PDB file of C-alpha atoms and ligand atoms in Angstrom:
ATOM      1  CA  MET A 249     -25.191  41.252  48.097  1.00  0.00           C
ATOM      2  CA  ILE A 250     -26.720  40.323  44.919  1.00  0.00           C
ATOM      3  CA  GLU A 251     -30.130  42.333  42.893  1.00  0.00           C
ATOM      4  CA  VAL A 252     -31.633  41.123  40.075  1.00  0.00           C
ATOM      5  CA  LYS A 253     -33.997  43.621  38.723  1.00  0.00           C
ATOM      6  CA  ASN A 254     -36.379  43.546  35.611  1.00  0.00           C
ATOM      7  CA  LEU A 255     -34.287  40.663  33.934  1.00  0.00           C
ATOM      8  CA  VAL A 256     -35.350  40.202  30.844  1.00  0.00           C
ATOM      9  CA  LYS A 257     -33.565  37.493  28.073  1.00  0.00           C
ATOM     10  CA  LYS A 258     -35.076  36.805  24.294  1.00  0.00           C
ATOM     11  CA  TYR A 259     -33.579  34.474  22.067  1.00  0.00           C
ATOM     12  CA  GLY A 260     -34.915  36.140  19.138  1.00  0.00           C
ATOM     13  CA  ASN A 261     -38.430  35.616  19.651  1.00  0.00           C
ATOM     14  CA  HIS A 262     -38.915  33.702  22.701  1.00  0.00           C
ATOM     15  CA  LEU A 263     -39.120  34.770  25.883  1.00  0.00           C
ATOM     16  CA  ALA A 264     -36.440  33.087  27.795  1.00  0.00           C
ATOM     17  CA  VAL A 265     -36.249  35.267  30.994  1.00  0.00           C
ATOM     18  CA  ASP A 266     -39.225  37.616  31.852  1.00  0.00           C
ATOM     19  CA  HIS A 267     -39.126  40.782  33.785  1.00  0.00           C
ATOM     20  CA  LEU A 268     -37.522  39.131  36.796  1.00  0.00           C
ATOM     21  CA  ASN A 269     -36.615  40.521  40.152  1.00  0.00           C
ATOM     22  CA  PHE A 270     -35.574  38.699  42.836  1.00  0.00           C
ATOM     23  CA  THR A 271     -32.206  39.350  45.775  1.00  0.00           C
ATOM     24  CA  ILE A 272     -29.963  37.193  47.288  1.00  0.00           C
ATOM     25  CA  GLU A 273     -28.408  37.653  50.575  1.00  0.00           C
ATOM     26  CA  GLU A 274     -24.687  36.619  51.855  1.00  0.00           C
ATOM     27  CA  GLY A 275     -25.177  33.574  54.281  1.00  0.00           C
ATOM     28  CA  HIS A 276     -28.648  32.256  53.218  1.00  0.00           C
ATOM     29  CA  ILE A 277     -29.286  29.524  51.157  1.00  0.00           C
ATOM     30  CA  TYR A 278     -31.497  30.072  48.291  1.00  0.00           C
ATOM     31  CA  GLY A 279     -32.716  26.497  45.589  1.00  0.00           C
ATOM     32  CA  PHE A 280     -34.136  27.433  42.459  1.00  0.00           C
ATOM     33  CA  LEU A 281     -36.742  24.638  40.829  1.00  0.00           C
ATOM     34  CA  GLY A 282     -38.260  24.911  37.985  1.00  0.00           C
ATOM     35  CA  PRO A 283     -38.759  22.534  35.040  1.00  0.00           C
ATOM     36  CA  ASN A 284     -36.491  22.034  32.120  1.00  0.00           C
ATOM     37  CA  GLY A 285     -36.771  24.954  30.251  1.00  0.00           C
ATOM     38  CA  ALA A 286     -37.817  27.419  32.665  1.00  0.00           C
ATOM     39  CA  GLY A 287     -34.899  29.651  32.442  1.00  0.00           C
ATOM     40  CA  LYS A 288     -32.835  28.621  35.476  1.00  0.00           C
ATOM     41  CA  SER A 289     -29.310  28.468  33.896  1.00  0.00           C
ATOM     42  CA  THR A 290     -30.081  31.064  31.492  1.00  0.00           C
ATOM     43  CA  THR A 291     -30.601  33.832  34.415  1.00  0.00           C
ATOM     44  CA  MET A 292     -27.337  31.984  35.792  1.00  0.00           C
ATOM     45  CA  ASN A 293     -25.527  32.693  33.229  1.00  0.00           C
ATOM     46  CA  ILE A 294     -26.312  36.744  32.803  1.00  0.00           C
ATOM     47  CA  MET A 295     -26.217  36.683  36.569  1.00  0.00           C
ATOM     48  CA  THR A 296     -22.523  35.555  36.763  1.00  0.00           C
ATOM     49  CA  GLY A 297     -21.448  37.569  33.153  1.00  0.00           C
ATOM     50  CA  TYR A 298     -21.335  34.791  31.235  1.00  0.00           C
ATOM     51  CA  LEU A 299     -24.417  36.200  28.973  1.00  0.00           C
ATOM     52  CA  SER A 300     -25.298  39.825  27.973  1.00  0.00           C
ATOM     53  CA  ALA A 301     -29.360  40.895  28.993  1.00  0.00           C
ATOM     54  CA  THR A 302     -31.557  42.354  26.678  1.00  0.00           C
ATOM     55  CA  SER A 303     -32.926  44.076  29.560  1.00  0.00           C
ATOM     56  CA  GLY A 304     -32.664  44.684  33.626  1.00  0.00           C
ATOM     57  CA  THR A 305     -29.954  44.708  35.903  1.00  0.00           C
ATOM     58  CA  VAL A 306     -28.044  42.461  38.391  1.00  0.00           C
ATOM     59  CA  ARG A 307     -25.890  44.503  41.072  1.00  0.00           C
ATOM     60  CA  ILE A 308     -23.275  42.754  42.873  1.00  0.00           C
ATOM     61  CA  ALA A 309     -22.105  44.357  46.120  1.00  0.00           C
ATOM     62  CA  GLY A 310     -23.258  47.187  44.524  1.00  0.00           C
ATOM     63  CA  HIS A 311     -21.426  46.366  40.989  1.00  0.00           C
ATOM     64  CA  GLU A 312     -23.103  46.374  37.787  1.00  0.00           C
ATOM     65  CA  MET A 313     -22.222  43.020  36.025  1.00  0.00           C
ATOM     66  CA  LEU A 314     -23.163  45.768  32.663  1.00  0.00           C
ATOM     67  CA  LEU A 315     -20.937  48.201  33.632  1.00  0.00           C
ATOM     68  CA  GLU A 316     -18.447  47.177  36.342  1.00  0.00           C
ATOM     69  CA  PRO A 317     -17.913  43.381  35.535  1.00  0.00           C
ATOM     70  CA  GLU A 318     -14.050  42.178  37.249  1.00  0.00           C
ATOM     71  CA  GLU A 319     -15.334  44.226  40.392  1.00  0.00           C
ATOM     72  CA  ALA A 320     -18.756  42.335  40.531  1.00  0.00           C
ATOM     73  CA  LYS A 321     -17.302  39.083  39.067  1.00  0.00           C
ATOM     74  CA  ARG A 322     -14.766  39.158  42.409  1.00  0.00           C
ATOM     75  CA  HIS A 323     -17.955  38.527  45.120  1.00  0.00           C
ATOM     76  CA  ILE A 324     -19.405  35.104  43.344  1.00  0.00           C
ATOM     77  CA  GLY A 325     -17.803  31.753  42.257  1.00  0.00           C
ATOM     78  CA  TYR A 326     -20.082  29.732  39.562  1.00  0.00           C
ATOM     79  CA  LEU A 327     -20.246  26.450  38.979  1.00  0.00           C
ATOM     80  CA  PRO A 328     -21.994  26.369  36.012  1.00  0.00           C
ATOM     81  CA  GLU A 329     -24.289  23.455  34.474  1.00  0.00           C
ATOM     82  CA  ILE A 330     -21.575  21.549  32.106  1.00  0.00           C
ATOM     83  CA  PRO A 331     -18.884  23.087  33.904  1.00  0.00           C
ATOM     84  CA  PRO A 332     -15.319  22.676  31.842  1.00  0.00           C
ATOM     85  CA  VAL A 333     -13.032  19.369  32.162  1.00  0.00           C
ATOM     86  CA  TYR A 334      -9.472  19.608  32.489  1.00  0.00           C
ATOM     87  CA  PRO A 335      -9.344  15.677  32.299  1.00  0.00           C
ATOM     88  CA  ASP A 336      -5.639  15.972  31.645  1.00  0.00           C
ATOM     89  CA  MET A 337      -5.229  17.936  34.631  1.00  0.00           C
ATOM     90  CA  THR A 338      -5.041  17.115  38.843  1.00  0.00           C
ATOM     91  CA  PRO A 339      -7.156  19.109  41.349  1.00  0.00           C
ATOM     92  CA  ARG A 340      -4.710  21.281  42.448  1.00  0.00           C
ATOM     93  CA  GLU A 341      -3.226  22.103  38.765  1.00  0.00           C
ATOM     94  CA  TYR A 342      -6.597  22.807  37.554  1.00  0.00           C
ATOM     95  CA  LEU A 343      -7.210  24.925  40.748  1.00  0.00           C
ATOM     96  CA  ARG A 344      -4.179  27.031  40.480  1.00  0.00           C
ATOM     97  CA  PHE A 345      -4.751  27.465  36.530  1.00  0.00           C
ATOM     98  CA  ALA A 346      -8.588  28.851  37.687  1.00  0.00           C
ATOM     99  CA  GLY A 347      -7.075  30.950  40.727  1.00  0.00           C
ATOM    100  CA  GLU A 348      -4.732  33.090  38.802  1.00  0.00           C
ATOM    101  CA  LEU A 349      -7.146  33.072  36.193  1.00  0.00           C
ATOM    102  CA  LYS A 350      -9.896  34.258  38.650  1.00  0.00           C
ATOM    103  CA  GLY A 351      -6.884  36.902  39.982  1.00  0.00           C
ATOM    104  CA  VAL A 352      -6.216  35.052  43.379  1.00  0.00           C
ATOM    105  CA  ALA A 353      -1.992  37.022  43.907  1.00  0.00           C
ATOM    106  CA  ARG A 354      -0.027  34.840  42.949  1.00  0.00           C
ATOM    107  CA  GLY A 355       1.512  35.167  46.538  1.00  0.00           C
ATOM    108  CA  LYS A 356      -1.555  33.628  47.874  1.00  0.00           C
ATOM    109  CA  LEU A 357      -2.237  31.397  45.235  1.00  0.00           C
ATOM    110  CA  GLU A 358      -0.970  28.038  47.075  1.00  0.00           C
ATOM    111  CA  ALA A 359      -2.654  28.434  50.322  1.00  0.00           C
ATOM    112  CA  GLU A 360      -6.137  29.695  48.384  1.00  0.00           C
ATOM    113  CA  VAL A 361      -5.636  26.161  46.278  1.00  0.00           C
ATOM    114  CA  GLU A 362      -5.346  24.203  49.800  1.00  0.00           C
ATOM    115  CA  ARG A 363      -7.776  25.827  51.856  1.00  0.00           C
ATOM    116  CA  VAL A 364     -10.861  25.130  48.949  1.00  0.00           C
ATOM    117  CA  MET A 365      -9.733  22.020  48.433  1.00  0.00           C
ATOM    118  CA  GLU A 366      -9.185  21.219  52.774  1.00  0.00           C
ATOM    119  CA  LEU A 367     -12.957  23.313  52.519  1.00  0.00           C
ATOM    120  CA  THR A 368     -14.535  20.292  49.373  1.00  0.00           C
ATOM    121  CA  GLY A 369     -12.777  17.309  51.375  1.00  0.00           C
ATOM    122  CA  ILE A 370     -10.962  17.013  48.046  1.00  0.00           C
ATOM    123  CA  THR A 371      -7.557  17.678  49.452  1.00  0.00           C
ATOM    124  CA  SER A 372      -6.788  13.339  49.383  1.00  0.00           C
ATOM    125  CA  MET A 373      -7.529  13.950  45.817  1.00  0.00           C
ATOM    126  CA  HIS A 374      -4.816  15.661  44.637  1.00  0.00           C
ATOM    127  CA  ARG A 375      -2.698  13.195  42.807  1.00  0.00           C
ATOM    128  CA  ARG A 376      -5.346  11.878  40.728  1.00  0.00           C
ATOM    129  CA  LEU A 377      -6.412  13.449  37.346  1.00  0.00           C
ATOM    130  CA  ILE A 378      -9.691  15.016  37.020  1.00  0.00           C
ATOM    131  CA  GLY A 379     -10.817  12.210  34.650  1.00  0.00           C
ATOM    132  CA  ASN A 380     -10.356   9.650  36.629  1.00  0.00           C
ATOM    133  CA  LEU A 381     -11.966  11.326  39.699  1.00  0.00           C
ATOM    134  CA  SER A 382     -15.949  10.041  40.462  1.00  0.00           C
ATOM    135  CA  LYS A 383     -18.589  11.947  39.380  1.00  0.00           C
ATOM    136  CA  GLY A 384     -18.914  13.397  43.053  1.00  0.00           C
ATOM    137  CA  TYR A 385     -15.498  14.427  43.651  1.00  0.00           C
ATOM    138  CA  ARG A 386     -15.336  16.357  40.098  1.00  0.00           C
ATOM    139  CA  GLN A 387     -18.143  18.603  41.141  1.00  0.00           C
ATOM    140  CA  ARG A 388     -16.548  19.232  44.069  1.00  0.00           C
ATOM    141  CA  VAL A 389     -13.339  20.299  42.378  1.00  0.00           C
ATOM    142  CA  GLY A 390     -15.853  22.056  40.585  1.00  0.00           C
ATOM    143  CA  VAL A 391     -17.097  23.852  43.908  1.00  0.00           C
ATOM    144  CA  SER A 392     -13.854  23.919  44.668  1.00  0.00           C
ATOM    145  CA  CYS A 393     -12.652  26.562  42.106  1.00  0.00           C
ATOM    146  CA  ALA A 394     -16.556  28.384  42.717  1.00  0.00           C
ATOM    147  CA  LEU A 395     -15.010  28.816  46.148  1.00  0.00           C
ATOM    148  CA  LEU A 396     -11.526  30.354  44.633  1.00  0.00           C
ATOM    149  CA  GLY A 397     -10.808  34.174  45.910  1.00  0.00           C
ATOM    150  CA  ASP A 398     -13.047  33.445  48.932  1.00  0.00           C
ATOM    151  CA  PRO A 399     -16.528  35.234  46.965  1.00  0.00           C
ATOM    152  CA  GLU A 400     -19.124  35.759  49.855  1.00  0.00           C
ATOM    153  CA  VAL A 401     -21.515  33.642  47.216  1.00  0.00           C
ATOM    154  CA  ILE A 402     -21.815  30.969  45.055  1.00  0.00           C
ATOM    155  CA  ILE A 403     -23.365  29.805  42.509  1.00  0.00           C
ATOM    156  CA  LEU A 404     -24.276  26.519  41.645  1.00  0.00           C
ATOM    157  CA  ASP A 405     -26.526  25.235  38.230  1.00  0.00           C
ATOM    158  CA  GLU A 406     -28.006  21.975  39.269  1.00  0.00           C
ATOM    159  CA  PRO A 407     -24.665  20.329  40.761  1.00  0.00           C
ATOM    160  CA  THR A 408     -26.980  17.030  41.660  1.00  0.00           C
ATOM    161  CA  SER A 409     -27.894  16.612  39.307  1.00  0.00           C
ATOM    162  CA  HIS A 410     -25.418  13.931  37.698  1.00  0.00           C
ATOM    163  CA  LEU A 411     -24.301  12.316  41.130  1.00  0.00           C
ATOM    164  CA  ASP A 412     -25.807   8.780  42.786  1.00  0.00           C
ATOM    165  CA  PHE A 413     -27.969   8.583  45.908  1.00  0.00           C
ATOM    166  CA  GLY A 414     -25.487   8.824  48.449  1.00  0.00           C
ATOM    167  CA  ASN A 415     -22.902  11.474  46.189  1.00  0.00           C
ATOM    168  CA  GLN A 416     -26.176  14.272  46.297  1.00  0.00           C
ATOM    169  CA  PHE A 417     -26.793  14.051  50.080  1.00  0.00           C
ATOM    170  CA  ARG A 418     -23.384  14.303  50.989  1.00  0.00           C
ATOM    171  CA  PHE A 419     -23.092  17.169  48.124  1.00  0.00           C
ATOM    172  CA  ILE A 420     -25.994  18.803  49.623  1.00  0.00           C
ATOM    173  CA  GLN A 421     -24.552  18.214  53.420  1.00  0.00           C
ATOM    174  CA  LEU A 422     -21.219  20.288  52.096  1.00  0.00           C
ATOM    175  CA  VAL A 423     -23.607  23.082  50.647  1.00  0.00           C
ATOM    176  CA  GLU A 424     -24.658  23.230  54.928  1.00  0.00           C
ATOM    177  CA  LYS A 425     -21.496  23.113  55.526  1.00  0.00           C
ATOM    178  CA  LEU A 426     -20.698  26.505  53.724  1.00  0.00           C
ATOM    179  CA  GLN A 427     -23.510  28.273  54.840  1.00  0.00           C
ATOM    180  CA  ALA A 428     -22.330  27.469  58.554  1.00  0.00           C
ATOM    181  CA  LEU A 429     -19.061  29.158  57.426  1.00  0.00           C
ATOM    182  CA  GLY A 430     -21.594  32.281  56.081  1.00  0.00           C
ATOM    183  CA  ILE A 431     -21.053  31.353  52.359  1.00  0.00           C
ATOM    184  CA  GLY A 432     -24.096  32.061  50.464  1.00  0.00           C
ATOM    185  CA  VAL A 433     -25.493  29.926  48.128  1.00  0.00           C
ATOM    186  CA  LEU A 434     -27.792  29.616  45.291  1.00  0.00           C
ATOM    187  CA  MET A 435     -28.450  26.597  43.791  1.00  0.00           C
ATOM    188  CA  THR A 436     -30.794  24.955  41.053  1.00  0.00           C
ATOM    189  CA  THR A 437     -32.691  21.771  42.270  1.00  0.00           C
ATOM    190  CA  HIS A 438     -34.513  19.156  40.485  1.00  0.00           C
ATOM    191  CA  PHE A 439     -34.800  17.669  43.856  1.00  0.00           C
ATOM    192  CA  PRO A 440     -37.409  19.396  46.128  1.00  0.00           C
ATOM    193  CA  ASP A 441     -36.212  17.450  48.842  1.00  0.00           C
ATOM    194  CA  HIS A 442     -32.674  19.316  48.245  1.00  0.00           C
ATOM    195  CA  ALA A 443     -35.088  22.514  49.322  1.00  0.00           C
ATOM    196  CA  LEU A 444     -36.150  20.755  52.077  1.00  0.00           C
ATOM    197  CA  TYR A 445     -33.719  19.547  53.789  1.00  0.00           C
ATOM    198  CA  LEU A 446     -31.585  22.146  53.567  1.00  0.00           C
ATOM    199  CA  GLY A 447     -35.780  24.951  54.416  1.00  0.00           C
ATOM    200  CA  CYS A 448     -33.669  27.080  51.968  1.00  0.00           C
ATOM    201  CA  ASP A 449     -35.275  30.349  50.253  1.00  0.00           C
ATOM    202  CA  THR A 450     -36.738  28.576  47.234  1.00  0.00           C
ATOM    203  CA  VAL A 451     -38.504  29.608  44.478  1.00  0.00           C
ATOM    204  CA  ILE A 452     -40.092  27.628  41.551  1.00  0.00           C
ATOM    205  CA  LEU A 453     -38.901  29.373  37.792  1.00  0.00           C
ATOM    206  CA  ASP A 454     -41.805  28.515  34.854  1.00  0.00           C
ATOM    207  CA  LYS A 455     -41.262  30.486  31.581  1.00  0.00           C
ATOM    208  CA  GLY A 456     -38.397  32.895  32.724  1.00  0.00           C
ATOM    209  CA  GLU A 457     -40.799  34.065  35.686  1.00  0.00           C
ATOM    210  CA  ILE A 458     -40.620  33.296  39.492  1.00  0.00           C
ATOM    211  CA  ILE A 459     -44.613  31.660  40.004  1.00  0.00           C
ATOM    212  CA  ALA A 460     -43.720  30.726  43.877  1.00  0.00           C
ATOM    213  CA  SER A 461     -41.656  31.928  46.711  1.00  0.00           C
ATOM    214  CA  GLY A 462     -41.532  31.432  50.233  1.00  0.00           C
ATOM    215  CA  ASN A 463     -39.693  28.616  52.593  1.00  0.00           C
ATOM    216  CA  ALA A 464     -39.452  25.036  50.648  1.00  0.00           C
ATOM    217  CA  ARG A 465     -42.250  23.640  52.214  1.00  0.00           C
ATOM    218  CA  ASP A 466     -44.683  26.033  51.389  1.00  0.00           C
ATOM    219  CA  VAL A 467     -43.566  25.958  47.726  1.00  0.00           C
ATOM    220  CA  ILE A 468     -43.944  22.565  47.663  1.00  0.00           C
ATOM    221  CA  ASN A 469     -47.424  23.023  48.920  1.00  0.00           C
ATOM    222  CA  ASP A 470     -48.193  25.791  46.308  1.00  0.00           C
ATOM    223  CA  GLU A 471     -51.226  24.989  44.062  1.00  0.00           C
ATOM    224  CA  ASN A 472     -48.364  25.966  41.436  1.00  0.00           C
ATOM    225  CA  MET A 473     -45.775  22.735  41.991  1.00  0.00           C
ATOM    226  CA  SER A 474     -47.926  20.582  41.144  1.00  0.00           C
ATOM    227  CA  ARG A 475     -49.581  22.101  38.356  1.00  0.00           C
ATOM    228  CA  ILE A 476     -46.266  22.969  36.690  1.00  0.00           C
ATOM    229  CA  TYR A 477     -44.674  19.464  37.417  1.00  0.00           C
ATOM    230  CA  ARG A 478     -48.415  17.905  36.443  1.00  0.00           C
ATOM    231  CA  ILE A 479     -48.191  15.534  39.551  1.00  0.00           C
ATOM    232  CA  ASP A 480     -49.298  15.909  42.970  1.00  0.00           C
ATOM    233  CA  ALA A 481     -46.917  16.367  45.270  1.00  0.00           C
ATOM    234  CA  HIS A 482     -46.802  15.647  49.169  1.00  0.00           C
ATOM    235  CA  ILE A 483     -45.179  16.274  52.330  1.00  0.00           C
ATOM    236  CA  VAL A 484     -44.523  13.247  54.841  1.00  0.00           C
ATOM    237  CA  GLU A 485     -42.812  12.689  57.749  1.00  0.00           C
ATOM    238  CA  ILE A 486     -40.718  10.243  58.022  1.00  0.00           C
ATOM    239  CA  ASP A 487     -38.094   9.837  61.821  1.00  0.00           C
ATOM    240  CA  GLY A 488     -39.074  13.407  62.012  1.00  0.00           C
ATOM    241  CA  ARG A 489     -37.247  14.184  58.752  1.00  0.00           C
ATOM    242  CA  GLU A 490     -40.393  16.022  56.126  1.00  0.00           C
ATOM    243  CA  ILE A 491     -39.078  14.537  52.212  1.00  0.00           C
ATOM    244  CA  CYS A 492     -41.445  15.261  49.156  1.00  0.00           C
ATOM    245  CA  VAL A 493     -42.773  12.674  47.239  1.00  0.00           C
ATOM    246  CA  PRO A 494     -45.417  12.570  44.467  1.00  0.00           C
ATOM    247  CA  PHE A 495     -48.127  11.003  44.553  1.00  0.00           C
TER     248      PHE A 495
HETATM  249  P1  ADP B 295     -33.118  25.732  32.279  1.00  0.00           P
HETATM  250  O1  ADP B 295     -32.013  26.091  32.599  1.00  0.00           O
HETATM  251  O2  ADP B 295     -33.920  26.151  33.629  1.00  0.00           O
HETATM  252  O3  ADP B 295     -33.389  24.357  31.925  1.00  0.00           O
HETATM  253  P2  ADP B 295     -32.318  27.591  29.683  1.00  0.00           P
HETATM  254  O4  ADP B 295     -31.956  29.002  30.751  1.00  0.00           O
HETATM  255  O5  ADP B 295     -31.129  26.795  29.660  1.00  0.00           O
HETATM  256  O6  ADP B 295     -33.415  26.676  30.965  1.00  0.00           O
HETATM  257  O7  ADP B 295     -33.291  27.946  28.652  1.00  0.00           O
HETATM  258  C1  ADP B 295     -34.394  28.480  28.626  1.00  0.00           C
HETATM  259  C2  ADP B 295     -35.369  28.587  27.654  1.00  0.00           C
HETATM  260  O8  ADP B 295     -34.487  29.261  26.649  1.00  0.00           O
HETATM  261  C3  ADP B 295     -35.256  27.426  26.862  1.00  0.00           C
HETATM  262  O9  ADP B 295     -36.416  27.520  25.832  1.00  0.00           O
HETATM  263  C4  ADP B 295     -34.228  27.208  25.761  1.00  0.00           C
HETATM  264  O10 ADP B 295     -34.635  25.820  24.586  1.00  0.00           O
HETATM  265  C5  ADP B 295     -33.757  28.573  25.503  1.00  0.00           C
HETATM  266  N1  ADP B 295     -32.417  28.531  25.222  1.00  0.00           N
HETATM  267  C6  ADP B 295     -31.248  28.545  25.946  1.00  0.00           C
HETATM  268  N2  ADP B 295     -30.245  28.532  25.357  1.00  0.00           N
HETATM  269  C7  ADP B 295     -30.570  29.409  24.133  1.00  0.00           C
HETATM  270  C8  ADP B 295     -29.775  29.795  22.530  1.00  0.00           C
HETATM  271  N3  ADP B 295     -28.267  29.954  23.465  1.00  0.00           N
HETATM  272  N4  ADP B 295     -30.606  29.669  22.158  1.00  0.00           N
HETATM  273  C9  ADP B 295     -31.714  30.030  21.611  1.00  0.00           C
HETATM  274  N5  ADP B 295     -32.448  29.067  22.489  1.00  0.00           N
HETATM  275  C10 ADP B 295     -32.226  29.090  24.114  1.00  0.00           C
HETATM  276 MG1   MG B 296     -30.352  24.588  32.936  1.00  0.00          MG
END
C-alpha cells in the first residue's frame, strides 16, 4: 500500500533521514521506535505530503506523493505529533470542517462524521468544546480526523506520549480495534510495551536509518535496542502477558 524508497531528508547539512526503505501493507500495524531526533516525525511528514524529501520516493496505492499528492493523500490519514488545535470548536464542528477540507462529499459528510466519532468512542462528547476535553478524548478527536474519508492506512505520530497510564492502554486497544476492522496503522511510540502488546511489525529508527526490524519481541531483544537506549531491555512474562522492562 505504501512504498518508501531511498528516502533522504537533509536540513542544511544535517542528514535527518538516511536512505530509508520500507513498505506498509493494508490491515497491519507497524510500530516505529527510536530516540528523540531519530527522524520519525520527518519521515511521517514526508510520507503524508507535509514536507518534501531531499530525494527518494513515497508511493501510496500506486500514486507518487510528489506527483499526485491529492490521489495519494486520499488513501491515508494522519495524526501529527502536534495536532492542529481548535479549542473553541466541538468535535463534531471540527470534524465537519476537517472532512470538507479532506474532500468528503457534502451529502456524505454528516454520516461520515458520525461514523468516525462512533469508531473512536467520542460520540457522547460531541457537545463539549475540544479545549475542555481530557487529553485522551482530544487524541481520539485527532484519530477521528485521520479516519475521515475511510483511508486504508492511518499514520499516528506518538499518539500515546502525553496520555496517562490508563488512557495509553485504552488508546492501544483502540488501535487493535481499528486493525480488526481492516485499517492499517503506522505509529511511532516511545513504549516498547505497546508494540509488544500489539504484536506488530516493529522497527527502531536511529539517525534516520532502520537499525533493527522484525516482530516486537525480536526487536526488543536486538542488541541495538540496548545500545541505542543505553539500557538493558528485557522481556518478562506476568500472568501470560509479556512486558518490556529496563534493567
Ligand atoms: P523524531 O521525530 O524521531 O524525534 P525528527 O524527525 O523530529 O525526529 O528530527 C530528526 C532530526 O532532524 C533531529 O536532529 C532534528 O533536530 C532535526 N530537525 C527536525 N526538523 C527540523 C527542521 N525543521 N530544521 C532543522 N532540523 C530539523
Ligand atoms: Mg517526533
